[in-house]
Coordinates of C-alpha atoms in Angstrom, one line a residue:
X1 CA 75.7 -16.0 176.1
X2 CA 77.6 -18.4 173.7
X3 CA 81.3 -19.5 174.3
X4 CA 83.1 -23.0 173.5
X5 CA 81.5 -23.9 177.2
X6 CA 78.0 -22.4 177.2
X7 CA 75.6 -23.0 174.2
X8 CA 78.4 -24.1 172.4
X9 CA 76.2 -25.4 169.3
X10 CA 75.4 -21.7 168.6
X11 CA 78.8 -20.5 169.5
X12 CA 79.8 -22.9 166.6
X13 CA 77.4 -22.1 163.8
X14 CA 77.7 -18.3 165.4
X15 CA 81.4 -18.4 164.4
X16 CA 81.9 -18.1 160.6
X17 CA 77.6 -18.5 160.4
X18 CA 77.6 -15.0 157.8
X19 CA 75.5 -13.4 160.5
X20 CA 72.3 -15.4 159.9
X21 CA 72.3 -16.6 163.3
X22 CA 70.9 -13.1 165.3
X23 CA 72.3 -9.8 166.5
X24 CA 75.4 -10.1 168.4
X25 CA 75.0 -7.9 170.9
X26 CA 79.0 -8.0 172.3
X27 CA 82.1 -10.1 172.3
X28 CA 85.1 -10.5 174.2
X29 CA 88.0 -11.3 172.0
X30 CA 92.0 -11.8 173.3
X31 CA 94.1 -10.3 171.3
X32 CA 97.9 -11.2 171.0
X33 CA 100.0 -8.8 173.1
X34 CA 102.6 -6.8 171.4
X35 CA 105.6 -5.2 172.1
X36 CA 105.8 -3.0 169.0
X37 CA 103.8 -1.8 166.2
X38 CA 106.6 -2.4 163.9
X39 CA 107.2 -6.1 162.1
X40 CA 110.4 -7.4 160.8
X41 CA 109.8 -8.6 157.7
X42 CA 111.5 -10.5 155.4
X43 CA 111.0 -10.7 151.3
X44 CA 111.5 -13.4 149.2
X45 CA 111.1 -13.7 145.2
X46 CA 110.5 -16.9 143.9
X47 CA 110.2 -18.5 140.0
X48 CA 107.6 -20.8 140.3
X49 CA 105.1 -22.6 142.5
X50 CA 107.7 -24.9 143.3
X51 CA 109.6 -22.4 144.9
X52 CA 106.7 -21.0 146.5
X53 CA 105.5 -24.0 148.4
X54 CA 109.6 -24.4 148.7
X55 CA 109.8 -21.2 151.0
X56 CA 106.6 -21.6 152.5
X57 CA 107.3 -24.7 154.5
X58 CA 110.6 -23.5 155.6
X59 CA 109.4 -20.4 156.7
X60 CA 106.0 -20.0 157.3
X61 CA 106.5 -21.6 161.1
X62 CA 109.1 -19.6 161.9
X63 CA 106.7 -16.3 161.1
X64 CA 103.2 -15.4 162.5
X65 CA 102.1 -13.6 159.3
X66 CA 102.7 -15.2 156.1
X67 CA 101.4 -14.3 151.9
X68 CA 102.8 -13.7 148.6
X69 CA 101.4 -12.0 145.6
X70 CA 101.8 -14.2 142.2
X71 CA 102.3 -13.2 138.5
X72 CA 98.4 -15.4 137.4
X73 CA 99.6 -14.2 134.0
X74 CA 102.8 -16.6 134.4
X75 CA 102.0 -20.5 134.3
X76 CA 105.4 -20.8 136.3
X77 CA 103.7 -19.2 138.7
X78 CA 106.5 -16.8 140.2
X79 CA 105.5 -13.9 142.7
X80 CA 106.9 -12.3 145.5
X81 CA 106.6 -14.2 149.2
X82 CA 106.6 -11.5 152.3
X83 CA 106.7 -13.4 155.6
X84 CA 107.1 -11.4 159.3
X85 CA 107.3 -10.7 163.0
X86 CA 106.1 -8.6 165.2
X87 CA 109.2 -6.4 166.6
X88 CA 110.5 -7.1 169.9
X89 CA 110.8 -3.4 170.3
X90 CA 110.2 0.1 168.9
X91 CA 107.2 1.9 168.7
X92 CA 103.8 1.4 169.5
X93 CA 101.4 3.4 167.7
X94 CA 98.1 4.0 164.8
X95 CA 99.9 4.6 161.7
X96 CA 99.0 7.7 159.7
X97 CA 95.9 6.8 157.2
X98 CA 96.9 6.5 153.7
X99 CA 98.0 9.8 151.2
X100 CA 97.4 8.5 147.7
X101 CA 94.3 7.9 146.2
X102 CA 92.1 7.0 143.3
X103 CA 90.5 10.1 142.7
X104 CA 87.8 9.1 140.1
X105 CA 85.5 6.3 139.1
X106 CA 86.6 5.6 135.1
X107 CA 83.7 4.7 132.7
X108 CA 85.7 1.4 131.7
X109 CA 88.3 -0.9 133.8
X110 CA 91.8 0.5 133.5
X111 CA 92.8 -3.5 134.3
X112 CA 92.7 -4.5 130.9
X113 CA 95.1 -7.6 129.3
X114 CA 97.4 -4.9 128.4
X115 CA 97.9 -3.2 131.4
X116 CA 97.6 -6.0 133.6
X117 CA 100.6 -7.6 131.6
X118 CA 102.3 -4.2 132.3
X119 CA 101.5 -4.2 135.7
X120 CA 102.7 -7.7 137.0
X121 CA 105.8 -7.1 134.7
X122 CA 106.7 -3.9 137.1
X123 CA 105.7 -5.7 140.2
X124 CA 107.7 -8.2 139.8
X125 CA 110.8 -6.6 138.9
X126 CA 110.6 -4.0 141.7
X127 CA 111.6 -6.5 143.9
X128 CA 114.7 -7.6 143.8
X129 CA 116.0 -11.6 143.5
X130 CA 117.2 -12.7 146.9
X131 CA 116.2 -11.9 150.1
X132 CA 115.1 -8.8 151.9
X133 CA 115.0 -8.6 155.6
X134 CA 113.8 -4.9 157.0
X135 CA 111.8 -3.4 159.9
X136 CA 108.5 -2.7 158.7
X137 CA 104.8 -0.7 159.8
X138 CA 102.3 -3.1 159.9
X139 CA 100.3 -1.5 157.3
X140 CA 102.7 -2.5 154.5
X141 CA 102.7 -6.5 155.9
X142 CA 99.2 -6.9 157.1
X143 CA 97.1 -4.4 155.2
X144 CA 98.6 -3.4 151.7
X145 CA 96.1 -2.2 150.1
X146 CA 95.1 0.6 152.3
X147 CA 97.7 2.4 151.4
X148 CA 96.2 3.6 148.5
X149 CA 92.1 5.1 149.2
X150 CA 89.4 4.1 147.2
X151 CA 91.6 1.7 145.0
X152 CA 88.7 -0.4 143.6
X153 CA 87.8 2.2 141.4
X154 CA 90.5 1.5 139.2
X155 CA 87.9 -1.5 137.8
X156 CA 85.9 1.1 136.2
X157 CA 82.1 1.8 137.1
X158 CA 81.1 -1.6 136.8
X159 CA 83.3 -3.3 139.9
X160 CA 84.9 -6.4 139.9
X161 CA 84.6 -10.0 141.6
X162 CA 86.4 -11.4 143.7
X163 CA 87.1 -15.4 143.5
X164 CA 88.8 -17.0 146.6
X165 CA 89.2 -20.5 147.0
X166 CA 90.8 -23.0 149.3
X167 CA 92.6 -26.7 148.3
X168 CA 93.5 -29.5 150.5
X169 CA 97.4 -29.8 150.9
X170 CA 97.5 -33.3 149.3
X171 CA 95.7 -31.6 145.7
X172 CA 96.5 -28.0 146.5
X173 CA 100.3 -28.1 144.1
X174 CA 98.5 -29.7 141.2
X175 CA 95.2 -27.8 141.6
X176 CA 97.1 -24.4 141.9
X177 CA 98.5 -24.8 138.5
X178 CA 95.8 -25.5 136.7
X179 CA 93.6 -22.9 138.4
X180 CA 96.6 -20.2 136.9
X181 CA 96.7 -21.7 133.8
X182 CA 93.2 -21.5 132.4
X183 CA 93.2 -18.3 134.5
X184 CA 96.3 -17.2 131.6
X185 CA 94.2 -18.9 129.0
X186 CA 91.1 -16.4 129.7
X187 CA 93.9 -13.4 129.6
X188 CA 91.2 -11.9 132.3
X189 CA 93.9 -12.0 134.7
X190 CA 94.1 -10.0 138.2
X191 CA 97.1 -8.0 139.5
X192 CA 95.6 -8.6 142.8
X193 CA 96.7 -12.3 143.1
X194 CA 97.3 -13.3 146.8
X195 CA 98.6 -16.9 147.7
X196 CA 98.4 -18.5 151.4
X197 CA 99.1 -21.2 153.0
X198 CA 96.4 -21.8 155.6
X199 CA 97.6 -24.2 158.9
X200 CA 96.3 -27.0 160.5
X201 CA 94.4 -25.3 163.5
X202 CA 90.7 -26.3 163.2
X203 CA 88.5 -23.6 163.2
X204 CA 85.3 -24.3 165.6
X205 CA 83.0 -22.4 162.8
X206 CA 80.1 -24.6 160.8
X207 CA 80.9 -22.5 157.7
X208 CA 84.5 -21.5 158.4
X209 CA 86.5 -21.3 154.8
X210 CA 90.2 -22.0 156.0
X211 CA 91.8 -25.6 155.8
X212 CA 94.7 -27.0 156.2
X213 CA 95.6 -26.3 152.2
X214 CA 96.2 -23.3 149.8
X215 CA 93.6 -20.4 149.3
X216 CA 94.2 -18.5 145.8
X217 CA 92.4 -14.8 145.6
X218 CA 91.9 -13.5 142.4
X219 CA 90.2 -10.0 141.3
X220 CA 88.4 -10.0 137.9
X221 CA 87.0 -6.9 136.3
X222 CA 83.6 -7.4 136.1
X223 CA 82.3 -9.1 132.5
X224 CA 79.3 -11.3 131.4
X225 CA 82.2 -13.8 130.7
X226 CA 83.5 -14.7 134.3
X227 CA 80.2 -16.6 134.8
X228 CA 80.0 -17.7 131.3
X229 CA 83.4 -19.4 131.0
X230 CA 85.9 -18.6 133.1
X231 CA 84.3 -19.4 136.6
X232 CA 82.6 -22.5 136.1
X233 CA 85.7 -23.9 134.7
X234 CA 87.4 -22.7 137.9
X235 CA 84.8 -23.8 140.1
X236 CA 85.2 -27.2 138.8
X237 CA 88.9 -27.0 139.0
X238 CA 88.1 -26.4 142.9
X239 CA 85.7 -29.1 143.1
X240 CA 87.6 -32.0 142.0
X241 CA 90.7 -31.0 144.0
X242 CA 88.0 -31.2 147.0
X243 CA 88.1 -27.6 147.8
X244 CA 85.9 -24.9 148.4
X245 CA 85.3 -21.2 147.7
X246 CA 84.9 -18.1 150.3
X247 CA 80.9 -17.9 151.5
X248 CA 81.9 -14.2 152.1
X249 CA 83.1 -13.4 149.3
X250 CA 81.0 -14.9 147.2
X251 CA 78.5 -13.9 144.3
X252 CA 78.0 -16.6 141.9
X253 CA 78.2 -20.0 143.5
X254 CA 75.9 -23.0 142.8
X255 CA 73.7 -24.4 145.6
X256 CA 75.0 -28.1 144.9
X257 CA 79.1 -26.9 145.3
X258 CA 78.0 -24.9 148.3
X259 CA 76.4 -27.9 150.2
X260 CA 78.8 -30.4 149.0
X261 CA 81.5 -28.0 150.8
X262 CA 79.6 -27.1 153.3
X263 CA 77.8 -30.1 154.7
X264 CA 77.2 -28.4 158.2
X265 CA 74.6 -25.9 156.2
X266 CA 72.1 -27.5 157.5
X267 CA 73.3 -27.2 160.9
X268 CA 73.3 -22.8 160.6
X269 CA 69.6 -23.6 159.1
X270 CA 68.2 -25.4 162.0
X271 CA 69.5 -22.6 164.3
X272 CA 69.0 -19.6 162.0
X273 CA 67.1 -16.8 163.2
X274 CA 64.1 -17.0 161.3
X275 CA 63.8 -13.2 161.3
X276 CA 67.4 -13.1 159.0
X277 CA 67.5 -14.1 155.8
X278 CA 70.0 -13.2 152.8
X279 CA 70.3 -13.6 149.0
X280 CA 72.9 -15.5 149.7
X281 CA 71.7 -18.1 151.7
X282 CA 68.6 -18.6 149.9
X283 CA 70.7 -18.9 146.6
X284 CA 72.6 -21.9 147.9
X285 CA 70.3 -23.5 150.3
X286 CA 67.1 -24.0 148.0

């Protein structure tokens, strides 16, 4: 049995420890209690980063759930910020599961530099300038890309990466622009851009990504040329700003930009279960 209280040193490396720890067997989690399924929401598009980070601090507080999708195309950085709350009342129920599809697996990526210009051109301007306030499902706020089944296999038979990283508040404006800008430079750009702001609310995991900072997710089609050039030039981006990227998530990074992230690894290794293992781990702990 592991809790904050009892065995706490596993409960720790447990949390966050990409399963290398042993089975768990069952948890007890609390939730939040809710009154309705439904979340006012409110939408805001903004210009440019400084806009963004702008809206974020006056609003993010005032919400519980907080993102915006960005243009990585545009070195401005403009996007589209959706902030919301939980209803006070209304309904409480599942929503139906998701109509649309992706029928097929296409031989090549339809998110190309054309289309992806395309794309983030009609995103943007669907949403209008000022701001939106409406009552909401919490599919649309929370999960947005379930409403359309199977949508990875619009990146072609081949898949994609994703890249997620986190900054430090104090390097996160400066390190957020450049991170977009050679992002624009590689024209291998994602329409699945998502900006956060993460809060200041430790998280008691070894190998927990959030900090109090930014954290940028970016979908790539896959290509010999993300780890060739375009990663490593974000990765050190990341590294100087004194940030780290998404264990997860992750399928390229280096051993040394792992443990200098991560400097509790060695912690999860001392306590791993010897009879778990993953490609992962021995990737960036040997």
């Amino acid at each position: 049995i592991c809790s904050p209280l009892e065995h706490a040193d596993l409960f720790a490396a447990t949390v966050g420890g990409l399963g290398l720890t042993g089975i768990i067997e069952w948890a007890e989690i609390q939730l939040m209690p809710i009154r309705s399924s439904r979340i006012d929401s409110l939408t805001v598009r903004f210009d440019s980063l400084d806009e963004f980070f702008a809206l974020s601090r006056d609003l993010d507080s005032k919400h519980e759930y907080s993102a915006a999708w960005i243009d990585c195309l545009s070195t401005a950085g403009r996007g589209v910020l959706v902030v919301g709350n939980h209803a006070a009342d209304g309904p409480l129920e599942v929503e139906e599961s998701a109509r649309l599809q992706v029928p097929i697996t296409p031989r090549w990526s339809l998110i190309n530099a054309l289309t992806l210009r395309a794309l983030n051109e009609a995103y943007w301007r669907s949403h209008s300038a000022g701001r939106r306030e409406r009552r909401v499902g919490y599919g649309s706020v929370l999960f947005p890309l379930d409403s359309i089944l199977n949508w990875n296999r619009v990146y072609g038979r081949k898949g994609f990466q994703q890249y997620q990283c986190v900054i430090p508040e104090r390097t996160a404006e400066a390190a957020l622009r450049e991170l977009l800008a050679a992002t624009a430079k590689a024209g291998q750009g994602s329409c699945l851009a998502v900006l956060k702001r993460c809060g200041d609310i430790a998280s008691p995991g070894l190998l927990s990504f959030p900090m109090l900072g930014s954290s940028l997710a970016l979908d790539f089609p896959q290509s010999p040329s993300l780890e060739k050039t375009l990663f490593p030039r974000l990765d050190a981006i990341v590294r100087e700003a004194g940030g780290r990227l998404y264990p997860a998530k992750d399928a390229h990074m280096s051993g040394a930009n792992f443990r200098k992230a991560y400097p509790a690894w060695e912690k999860i290794e001392a306590l791993r279960d010897p009879a778990l293992n993953s490609r992962f781990w021995q990737r960036v702990t040997r």
